[in-house]
Amino acid sequence: MAITTRAIFVATIVICSFLAVCDGEILFSTLKKSLIVDAKHRQGVLMAGEDTLTINWFLNTTLPAGADSGYKSVKLQLCYAPISQKDRAWRKTEDHIKKDKTCQFKIVTVSYKSSNNNYTWTIKRDIPTATYFVRAYVLNANGEEIGYGQNTDEKKVDNLFSIQAISGRHATLDICSIVFSAFSVVSLFAFFYMEKRKAKAGK
């Protein structure tokens, strides 16, 4: 009996899924929303290297009792919002967590507690200009993601914040440049004045 195209397609999907599991690939879509996450910051655009984020998180109380028995640590990450991923393949979201480029900036990894968690993070100087949110991954004893939480909704449109990168120029360099320019002008006038005096003295 001839093998149909549909049967081949189904078999391919099953094999690929099996290989993905064997390879230890974890799909974001399979994770439970285990944590409730909140990120506090000042109003307006945040400045890299200056401003801070205060992140709070606790266990999602809708989970059944004992659901967190395998939770060992929590990894906080800074993630690109969809508006800052558009037309940027290097920030593309993938369901396979190892391939996902949404959350490229590690904030901190700490031991798991079900409540009373907070961490204040000074935004790193190398963070690029973009719109962001914070995601927390729950890890098991093997360091594998088994749950998550984030300070935005599933569509990643609420509670976002913008960060402005540090420009190539620095205020100290600008001041030094102005002082040097002023000194050069004064030195030039002083040179011409001295030359003029010498000329008069030689007559």
Coordinates of N, CA and C in Angstrom, one line a residue:
M1 N 0.8 -1.2 0.0 CA 0.0 0.0 0.0 C 0.9 1.2 0.0
A2 N 0.6 2.2 -0.8 CA 1.4 3.4 -1.0 C 1.3 4.2 0.3
I3 N 2.4 4.8 0.7 CA 2.4 5.7 1.8 C 2.0 7.1 1.4
T4 N 1.0 7.6 2.1 CA 0.4 8.9 1.7 C 1.4 10.0 2.1
T5 N 1.2 11.2 1.5 CA 2.0 12.4 1.9 C 1.7 12.8 3.3
R6 N 0.4 12.7 3.7 CA 0.0 13.1 5.0 C 0.7 12.2 6.1
A7 N 0.8 10.9 5.8 CA 1.4 10.0 6.7 C 2.9 10.3 6.9
I8 N 3.5 10.6 5.8 CA 4.9 11.0 5.9 C 5.1 12.3 6.7
F9 N 4.2 13.2 6.5 CA 4.3 14.5 7.2 C 4.1 14.3 8.7
V10 N 3.1 13.5 9.1 CA 2.9 13.2 10.5 C 4.1 12.5 11.1
A11 N 4.6 11.5 10.4 CA 5.8 10.8 10.9 C 7.0 11.7 11.1
T12 N 7.2 12.6 10.2 CA 8.3 13.6 10.3 C 8.1 14.5 11.5
I13 N 6.9 14.9 11.8 CA 6.6 15.8 12.9 C 6.9 15.0 14.2
V14 N 6.5 13.8 14.3 CA 6.7 12.9 15.5 C 8.2 12.7 15.7
I15 N 8.9 12.4 14.6 CA 10.4 12.1 14.8 C 11.1 13.4 15.2
C16 N 10.8 14.5 14.6 CA 11.4 15.8 15.0 C 11.1 16.2 16.4
S17 N 9.9 15.9 16.8 CA 9.6 16.2 18.2 C 10.3 15.3 19.2
F18 N 10.5 14.0 18.8 CA 11.2 13.1 19.6 C 12.7 13.5 19.7
L19 N 13.3 13.9 18.6 CA 14.7 14.3 18.6 C 14.9 15.5 19.4
A20 N 13.9 16.5 19.4 CA 14.0 17.7 20.2 C 14.0 17.4 21.7
V21 N 13.2 16.4 22.1 CA 13.1 16.1 23.5 C 14.4 15.4 23.9
C22 N 14.9 14.5 23.0 CA 16.1 13.7 23.4 C 17.3 14.7 23.4
D23 N 17.3 15.7 22.7 CA 18.4 16.7 22.6 C 18.3 17.7 23.8
G24 N 17.2 17.6 24.6 CA 17.1 18.4 25.8 C 16.6 19.8 25.5
E25 N 16.0 20.0 24.3 CA 15.5 21.3 24.0 C 14.2 21.6 24.7
I26 N 14.1 22.7 25.4 CA 12.9 23.1 26.1 C 12.1 24.1 25.4
L27 N 10.9 23.9 25.2 CA 10.0 24.8 24.5 C 9.4 25.8 25.5
F28 N 9.4 27.1 25.2 CA 8.8 28.1 26.1 C 7.3 27.8 26.2
S29 N 6.7 27.4 25.1 CA 5.2 27.1 25.1 C 4.8 26.1 26.1
T30 N 5.8 25.2 26.6 CA 5.4 24.2 27.5 C 5.6 24.6 29.0
L31 N 6.1 25.8 29.2 CA 6.3 26.2 30.6 C 5.1 26.8 31.2
K32 N 4.9 26.6 32.5 CA 3.8 27.2 33.2 C 4.2 28.5 33.7
K33 N 3.2 29.4 33.9 CA 3.4 30.7 34.4 C 3.5 30.6 36.0
S34 N 4.7 30.3 36.4 CA 4.9 29.9 37.8 C 5.1 31.1 38.8
L35 N 5.5 32.2 38.2 CA 5.8 33.4 39.0 C 5.0 34.6 38.6
I36 N 4.8 35.5 39.6 CA 4.2 36.8 39.3 C 5.4 37.8 39.5
V37 N 5.6 38.6 38.5 CA 6.8 39.5 38.4 C 6.4 40.9 38.3
D38 N 7.1 41.8 39.0 CA 6.8 43.3 38.9 C 8.1 44.0 38.8
A39 N 8.2 45.0 37.9 CA 9.5 45.8 37.8 C 9.2 47.2 38.0
K40 N 9.8 47.8 39.0 CA 9.6 49.2 39.3 C 10.8 50.1 38.9
H41 N 10.4 51.3 38.4 CA 11.5 52.2 37.9 C 10.9 53.6 37.8
R42 N 11.8 54.6 37.6 CA 11.3 55.9 37.5 C 10.5 56.1 36.2
Q43 N 9.7 57.2 36.2 CA 9.0 57.5 35.0 C 9.9 58.0 33.9
G44 N 9.5 57.8 32.6 CA 10.3 58.3 31.5 C 11.3 57.3 31.0
V45 N 12.1 57.7 30.1 CA 13.1 56.9 29.4 C 14.2 56.7 30.4
L46 N 14.6 55.4 30.6 CA 15.7 55.1 31.6 C 17.1 55.2 30.9
M47 N 18.1 55.6 31.6 CA 19.4 55.8 31.0 C 20.3 54.6 31.4
A48 N 20.9 54.0 30.4 CA 21.9 52.9 30.7 C 23.1 53.4 31.5
G49 N 23.5 52.6 32.4 CA 24.7 53.0 33.3 C 24.3 53.9 34.4
E50 N 23.0 54.4 34.5 CA 22.6 55.3 35.6 C 21.4 54.8 36.3
D51 N 20.3 54.5 35.6 CA 19.0 54.2 36.3 C 19.0 52.8 36.8
T52 N 18.0 52.5 37.6 CA 17.9 51.1 38.2 C 16.5 50.5 37.9
L53 N 16.4 49.2 38.0 CA 15.1 48.5 38.0 C 15.1 47.7 39.4
T54 N 13.9 47.8 40.0 CA 13.7 47.0 41.2 C 12.7 46.0 40.9
I55 N 13.1 44.7 40.9 CA 12.3 43.6 40.5 C 11.8 42.8 41.7
N56 N 10.5 42.6 41.7 CA 9.9 41.8 42.8 C 9.2 40.6 42.1
W57 N 9.2 39.4 42.8 CA 8.6 38.2 42.3 C 8.1 37.3 43.4
F58 N 7.1 36.5 43.1 CA 6.6 35.6 44.1 C 5.9 34.5 43.4
L59 N 5.7 33.3 44.1 CA 5.0 32.2 43.5 C 3.6 32.5 43.1
N60 N 3.2 32.0 41.9 CA 1.8 32.2 41.4 C 0.9 31.3 42.3
T61 N 0.0 32.0 43.1 CA -0.8 31.3 44.1 C -1.9 30.4 43.5
T62 N -2.1 30.5 42.2 CA -3.1 29.7 41.5 C -2.6 28.3 41.3
L63 N -1.3 28.0 41.5 CA -0.7 26.7 41.3 C -1.1 25.8 42.5
P64 N -1.2 24.5 42.2 CA -1.6 23.6 43.3 C -0.4 23.5 44.4
A65 N -0.8 23.1 45.6 CA 0.2 23.0 46.6 C 1.3 22.0 46.3
G66 N 2.5 22.4 46.6 CA 3.7 21.6 46.3 C 4.2 21.7 44.8
A67 N 3.6 22.5 44.0 CA 4.0 22.7 42.6 C 5.4 23.1 42.5
D68 N 5.9 23.8 43.5 CA 7.3 24.4 43.5 C 8.3 23.5 44.1
S69 N 8.0 22.2 44.4 CA 8.9 21.4 45.1 C 10.2 21.2 44.3
G70 N 10.2 21.3 43.0 CA 11.4 21.1 42.2 C 12.1 22.4 41.8
Y71 N 11.6 23.5 42.4 CA 12.2 24.8 42.0 C 13.5 25.0 42.8
K72 N 14.6 25.3 42.2 CA 15.9 25.5 42.9 C 16.4 26.9 42.8
S73 N 16.2 27.6 41.7 CA 16.7 28.9 41.5 C 15.9 29.7 40.5
V74 N 16.1 31.0 40.5 CA 15.3 31.9 39.6 C 16.3 32.8 38.8
K75 N 16.2 32.8 37.5 CA 17.1 33.6 36.6 C 16.3 34.8 36.1
L76 N 16.8 36.0 36.4 CA 16.1 37.2 35.9 C 16.8 37.7 34.6
Q77 N 16.0 38.0 33.6 CA 16.6 38.5 32.3 C 15.9 39.7 31.8
L78 N 16.6 40.6 31.1 CA 16.1 41.7 30.4 C 15.8 41.3 29.0
C79 N 14.6 41.6 28.5 CA 14.1 41.0 27.3 C 13.6 42.1 26.3
Y80 N 13.8 42.0 25.0 CA 13.3 42.9 24.0 C 11.8 42.8 23.9
A81 N 11.1 43.9 23.8 CA 9.7 43.9 23.5 C 9.5 43.7 22.0
P82 N 8.4 43.3 21.5 CA 8.1 43.1 20.1 C 8.4 44.3 19.2
I83 N 8.1 45.5 19.7 CA 8.4 46.7 19.0 C 9.9 46.9 18.7
S84 N 10.7 46.3 19.5 CA 12.2 46.5 19.3 C 12.8 45.2 18.6
Q85 N 11.9 44.3 18.3 CA 12.4 43.1 17.6 C 12.0 43.1 16.1
K86 N 11.1 44.0 15.7 CA 10.7 44.1 14.3 C 11.8 44.3 13.4
D87 N 11.9 43.5 12.3 CA 13.0 43.6 11.3 C 14.4 43.5 11.9
R88 N 14.5 42.8 13.0 CA 15.8 42.5 13.6 C 15.9 41.0 13.9
A89 N 16.5 40.3 13.0 CA 16.5 38.9 13.1 C 17.4 38.4 14.3
W90 N 18.3 39.2 14.7 CA 19.2 38.9 15.8 C 18.5 39.0 17.2
R91 N 17.2 39.5 17.1 CA 16.5 39.6 18.4 C 15.2 38.7 18.3
K92 N 15.2 37.8 17.3 CA 13.9 37.1 17.0 C 13.5 36.1 18.1
T93 N 12.2 36.0 18.4 CA 11.7 35.1 19.4 C 11.6 33.7 18.8
E94 N 12.1 32.7 19.5 CA 12.0 31.3 19.1 C 11.3 30.5 20.3
D95 N 10.5 29.5 19.9 CA 9.9 28.7 21.0 C 11.0 27.9 21.7
H96 N 12.0 27.4 21.0 CA 13.1 26.7 21.7 C 13.9 27.7 22.5
I97 N 14.0 27.5 23.8 CA 14.6 28.5 24.6 C 16.1 28.7 24.3
K98 N 16.8 27.7 24.0 CA 18.2 27.8 23.6 C 18.4 28.7 22.4
K99 N 17.4 28.7 21.5 CA 17.6 29.5 20.3 C 16.9 30.8 20.4
D100 N 16.2 31.0 21.4 CA 15.4 32.3 21.6 C 16.4 33.5 21.8
K101 N 16.1 34.6 21.1 CA 17.0 35.8 21.2 C 16.2 36.9 21.8
T102 N 15.1 36.6 22.4 CA 14.3 37.7 23.1 C 15.0 38.2 24.3
C103 N 15.5 37.4 25.2 CA 16.1 37.7 26.4 C 17.6 37.5 26.4
Q104 N 18.3 38.6 26.0 CA 19.7 38.4 25.8 C 20.6 38.9 27.0
F105 N 19.9 39.6 27.9 CA 20.7 40.2 29.0 C 20.4 39.6 30.4
K106 N 21.4 38.9 30.9 CA 21.2 38.4 32.3 C 21.3 39.4 33.3
I107 N 20.3 39.4 34.2 CA 20.3 40.4 35.4 C 21.0 39.7 36.6
V108 N 20.4 38.6 37.0 CA 21.0 37.9 38.1 C 20.3 36.5 38.3
T109 N 21.0 35.5 38.9 CA 20.4 34.2 39.2 C 20.5 34.1 40.8
V110 N 19.4 33.8 41.4 CA 19.3 33.7 42.9 C 18.6 32.4 43.3
S111 N 18.8 32.0 44.5 CA 18.1 30.8 45.0 C 16.6 31.0 45.1
Y112 N 15.8 30.0 44.9 CA 14.4 30.1 44.9 C 13.8 30.3 46.3
K113 N 12.9 31.3 46.4 CA 12.0 31.4 47.5 C 10.6 31.7 47.0
S114 N 9.6 31.3 47.7 CA 8.2 31.4 47.2 C 7.7 32.9 47.4
S115 N 8.3 33.7 48.2 CA 7.8 35.0 48.5 C 9.0 35.9 49.0
N116 N 8.7 37.2 49.1 CA 9.6 38.2 49.7 C 10.9 38.2 48.9
N117 N 10.8 38.3 47.6 CA 11.9 38.4 46.7 C 12.0 39.8 46.0
N118 N 13.1 40.4 46.0 CA 13.3 41.6 45.3 C 14.8 41.8 45.0
Y119 N 15.1 42.5 43.9 CA 16.5 42.7 43.5 C 16.5 44.0 42.7
T120 N 17.4 44.9 43.1 CA 17.6 46.2 42.5 C 18.9 46.1 41.6
W121 N 18.7 46.4 40.3 CA 19.7 46.2 39.3 C 20.0 47.5 38.6
T122 N 21.2 47.9 38.6 CA 21.6 49.1 37.9 C 21.8 48.7 36.4
I123 N 21.1 49.4 35.5 CA 21.2 49.0 34.1 C 22.6 49.1 33.6
K124 N 23.1 48.1 32.9 CA 24.5 48.0 32.5 C 24.7 49.1 31.4
R125 N 26.0 49.5 31.3 CA 26.3 50.6 30.4 C 26.2 50.1 28.9
D126 N 26.3 48.8 28.7 CA 26.3 48.3 27.3 C 24.9 47.9 26.8
I127 N 23.9 48.2 27.5 CA 22.5 47.9 27.1 C 22.1 48.8 25.9
P128 N 21.7 48.3 24.8 CA 21.3 49.2 23.7 C 20.0 49.8 23.8
T129 N 19.8 50.9 23.1 CA 18.5 51.6 23.1 C 17.4 50.7 22.5
A130 N 16.3 50.5 23.3 CA 15.2 49.7 22.9 C 14.1 49.7 24.0
T131 N 13.0 49.0 23.7 CA 11.9 48.9 24.6 C 12.0 47.5 25.2
Y132 N 11.8 47.3 26.5 CA 12.1 46.1 27.2 C 11.0 45.6 28.2
F133 N 11.1 44.4 28.6 CA 10.4 43.9 29.8 C 11.3 43.0 30.6
V134 N 10.9 42.5 31.7 CA 11.7 41.6 32.6 C 11.0 40.2 32.6
R135 N 11.8 39.2 32.4 CA 11.3 37.8 32.5 C 12.1 37.1 33.6
A136 N 11.4 36.2 34.4 CA 12.1 35.4 35.3 C 11.9 33.9 35.0
Y137 N 12.9 33.2 34.9 CA 12.8 31.7 34.6 C 13.1 31.0 35.9
V138 N 12.2 30.0 36.2 CA 12.4 29.1 37.3 C 13.3 27.9 36.8
L139 N 14.3 27.6 37.5 CA 15.2 26.5 37.1 C 15.2 25.3 38.1
N140 N 15.4 24.1 37.6 CA 15.5 23.0 38.5 C 16.9 22.7 38.9
A141 N 17.2 21.6 39.6 CA 18.5 21.3 40.0 C 19.5 21.1 38.9
N142 N 19.1 20.8 37.7 CA 19.9 20.7 36.5 C 20.1 22.0 35.8
G143 N 19.5 23.1 36.3 CA 19.7 24.4 35.6 C 18.8 24.5 34.4
E144 N 17.7 23.7 34.3 CA 16.8 23.7 33.2 C 15.6 24.5 33.5
E145 N 15.1 25.3 32.5 CA 13.9 26.1 32.7 C 12.7 25.2 32.9
I146 N 11.9 25.4 33.9 CA 10.7 24.6 34.2 C 9.5 25.5 34.5
G147 N 9.7 26.8 34.5 CA 8.6 27.7 34.7 C 9.1 29.1 34.4
Y148 N 8.1 30.1 34.4 CA 8.5 31.5 34.1 C 7.5 32.4 34.7
G149 N 7.9 33.7 34.6 CA 7.0 34.8 35.0 C 7.6 36.0 34.3
Q150 N 6.7 37.1 34.0 CA 7.3 38.3 33.4 C 6.4 39.4 33.8
N151 N 6.9 40.7 33.7 CA 6.2 41.8 34.2 C 5.3 42.4 33.2
T152 N 5.0 41.7 32.1 CA 4.1 42.1 31.0 C 3.1 41.0 30.7
D153 N 2.2 41.2 29.9 CA 1.2 40.2 29.5 C 1.7 39.3 28.5
E154 N 0.9 38.3 28.0 CA 1.4 37.3 27.1 C 1.7 37.9 25.7
K155 N 1.0 39.0 25.3 CA 1.3 39.6 24.1 C 2.5 40.6 24.1
K156 N 2.9 40.8 25.4 CA 4.1 41.7 25.6 C 3.8 43.1 25.1
V157 N 2.7 43.7 25.6 CA 2.4 45.1 25.2 C 2.2 46.0 26.5
D158 N 2.0 45.4 27.6 CA 1.8 46.2 28.9 C 3.0 46.3 29.7
N159 N 3.1 47.4 30.5 CA 4.2 47.6 31.5 C 5.6 47.5 30.9
L160 N 5.7 47.9 29.6 CA 7.0 48.0 29.0 C 7.8 49.2 29.4
F161 N 9.1 49.3 29.2 CA 9.9 50.5 29.5 C 11.0 50.6 28.5
S162 N 11.4 51.9 28.3 CA 12.4 52.2 27.3 C 13.7 52.5 28.0
I163 N 14.8 52.1 27.4 CA 16.2 52.4 27.9 C 16.9 53.1 26.7
Q164 N 17.6 54.2 27.1 CA 18.5 54.9 26.2 C 19.9 54.5 26.4
A165 N 20.6 54.1 25.3 CA 22.0 53.7 25.5 C 22.9 54.9 25.7
I166 N 24.1 54.6 26.2 CA 25.1 55.7 26.4 C 25.6 56.0 25.0
S167 N 25.7 57.3 24.7 CA 26.2 57.8 23.4 C 27.7 57.6 23.4
G168 N 28.3 57.8 22.2 CA 29.7 57.6 22.1 C 30.5 58.7 22.8
R169 N 29.9 59.9 23.0 CA 30.5 61.0 23.6 C 30.3 61.0 25.1
H170 N 31.2 61.5 25.9 CA 31.0 61.6 27.3 C 31.2 63.1 27.7
A171 N 30.4 63.4 28.8 CA 30.4 64.8 29.2 C 31.8 65.3 29.6
T172 N 32.6 64.5 30.2 CA 34.0 64.9 30.6 C 34.8 65.2 29.4
L173 N 34.7 64.4 28.3 CA 35.4 64.7 27.1 C 35.0 66.0 26.4
D174 N 33.7 66.3 26.5 CA 33.2 67.5 25.9 C 33.7 68.7 26.7
I175 N 33.8 68.6 28.0 CA 34.3 69.7 28.8 C 35.8 69.9 28.5
C176 N 36.6 68.8 28.4 CA 38.0 68.9 28.1 C 38.2 69.5 26.7
S177 N 37.4 69.2 25.8 CA 37.5 69.7 24.4 C 37.2 71.2 24.4
I178 N 36.2 71.7 25.2 CA 36.0 73.1 25.2 C 37.1 73.9 25.9
V179 N 37.6 73.3 27.0 CA 38.8 74.0 27.7 C 40.0 74.0 26.8
F180 N 40.3 72.9 26.1 CA 41.4 72.9 25.2 C 41.3 73.9 24.1
S181 N 40.1 74.0 23.5 CA 39.8 75.0 22.4 C 40.0 76.4 22.9
A182 N 39.5 76.7 24.1 CA 39.7 78.1 24.7 C 41.1 78.4 25.0
F183 N 41.9 77.4 25.5 CA 43.3 77.6 25.8 C 44.1 77.8 24.5
S184 N 43.7 77.1 23.4 CA 44.4 77.3 22.1 C 44.2 78.7 21.6
V185 N 42.9 79.3 21.7 CA 42.6 80.6 21.2 C 43.4 81.6 22.0
V186 N 43.4 81.5 23.4 CA 44.2 82.4 24.2 C 45.7 82.4 23.9
S187 N 46.2 81.2 23.7 CA 47.6 81.0 23.4 C 48.0 81.7 22.1
L188 N 47.1 81.6 21.1 CA 47.3 82.2 19.8 C 47.3 83.7 19.9
F189 N 46.4 84.3 20.6 CA 46.4 85.7 20.8 C 47.7 86.2 21.6
A190 N 48.1 85.4 22.6 CA 49.3 85.7 23.4 C 50.5 85.7 22.5
F191 N 50.6 84.7 21.6 CA 51.7 84.6 20.7 C 51.8 85.8 19.8
F192 N 50.7 86.2 19.2 CA 50.7 87.4 18.3 C 51.0 88.7 19.1
Y193 N 50.6 88.7 20.3 CA 50.9 89.9 21.1 C 52.4 90.0 21.4
M194 N 53.0 88.9 21.8 CA 54.4 88.9 22.1 C 55.2 89.2 20.8
E195 N 54.8 88.6 19.7 CA 55.5 88.9 18.4 C 55.4 90.4 18.1
K196 N 54.3 91.0 18.3 CA 54.1 92.4 18.0 C 55.0 93.3 18.9
R197 N 55.1 92.9 20.2 CA 56.0 93.6 21.1 C 57.4 93.5 20.7
K198 N 57.8 92.3 20.3 CA 59.2 92.1 19.8 C 59.5 93.0 18.6
A199 N 58.5 93.0 17.7 CA 58.7 93.8 16.5 C 58.9 95.3 16.8
K200 N 58.1 95.8 17.8 CA 58.2 97.2 18.2 C 59.5 97.5 18.9
A201 N 60.0 96.6 19.7 CA 61.2 96.7 20.5 C 62.4 96.7 19.5
G202 N 62.3 96.0 18.4 CA 63.4 95.9 17.5 C 63.6 97.2 16.6
K203 N 62.6 98.1 16.6 CA 62.7 99.3 15.8 C 63.6 100.3 16.4

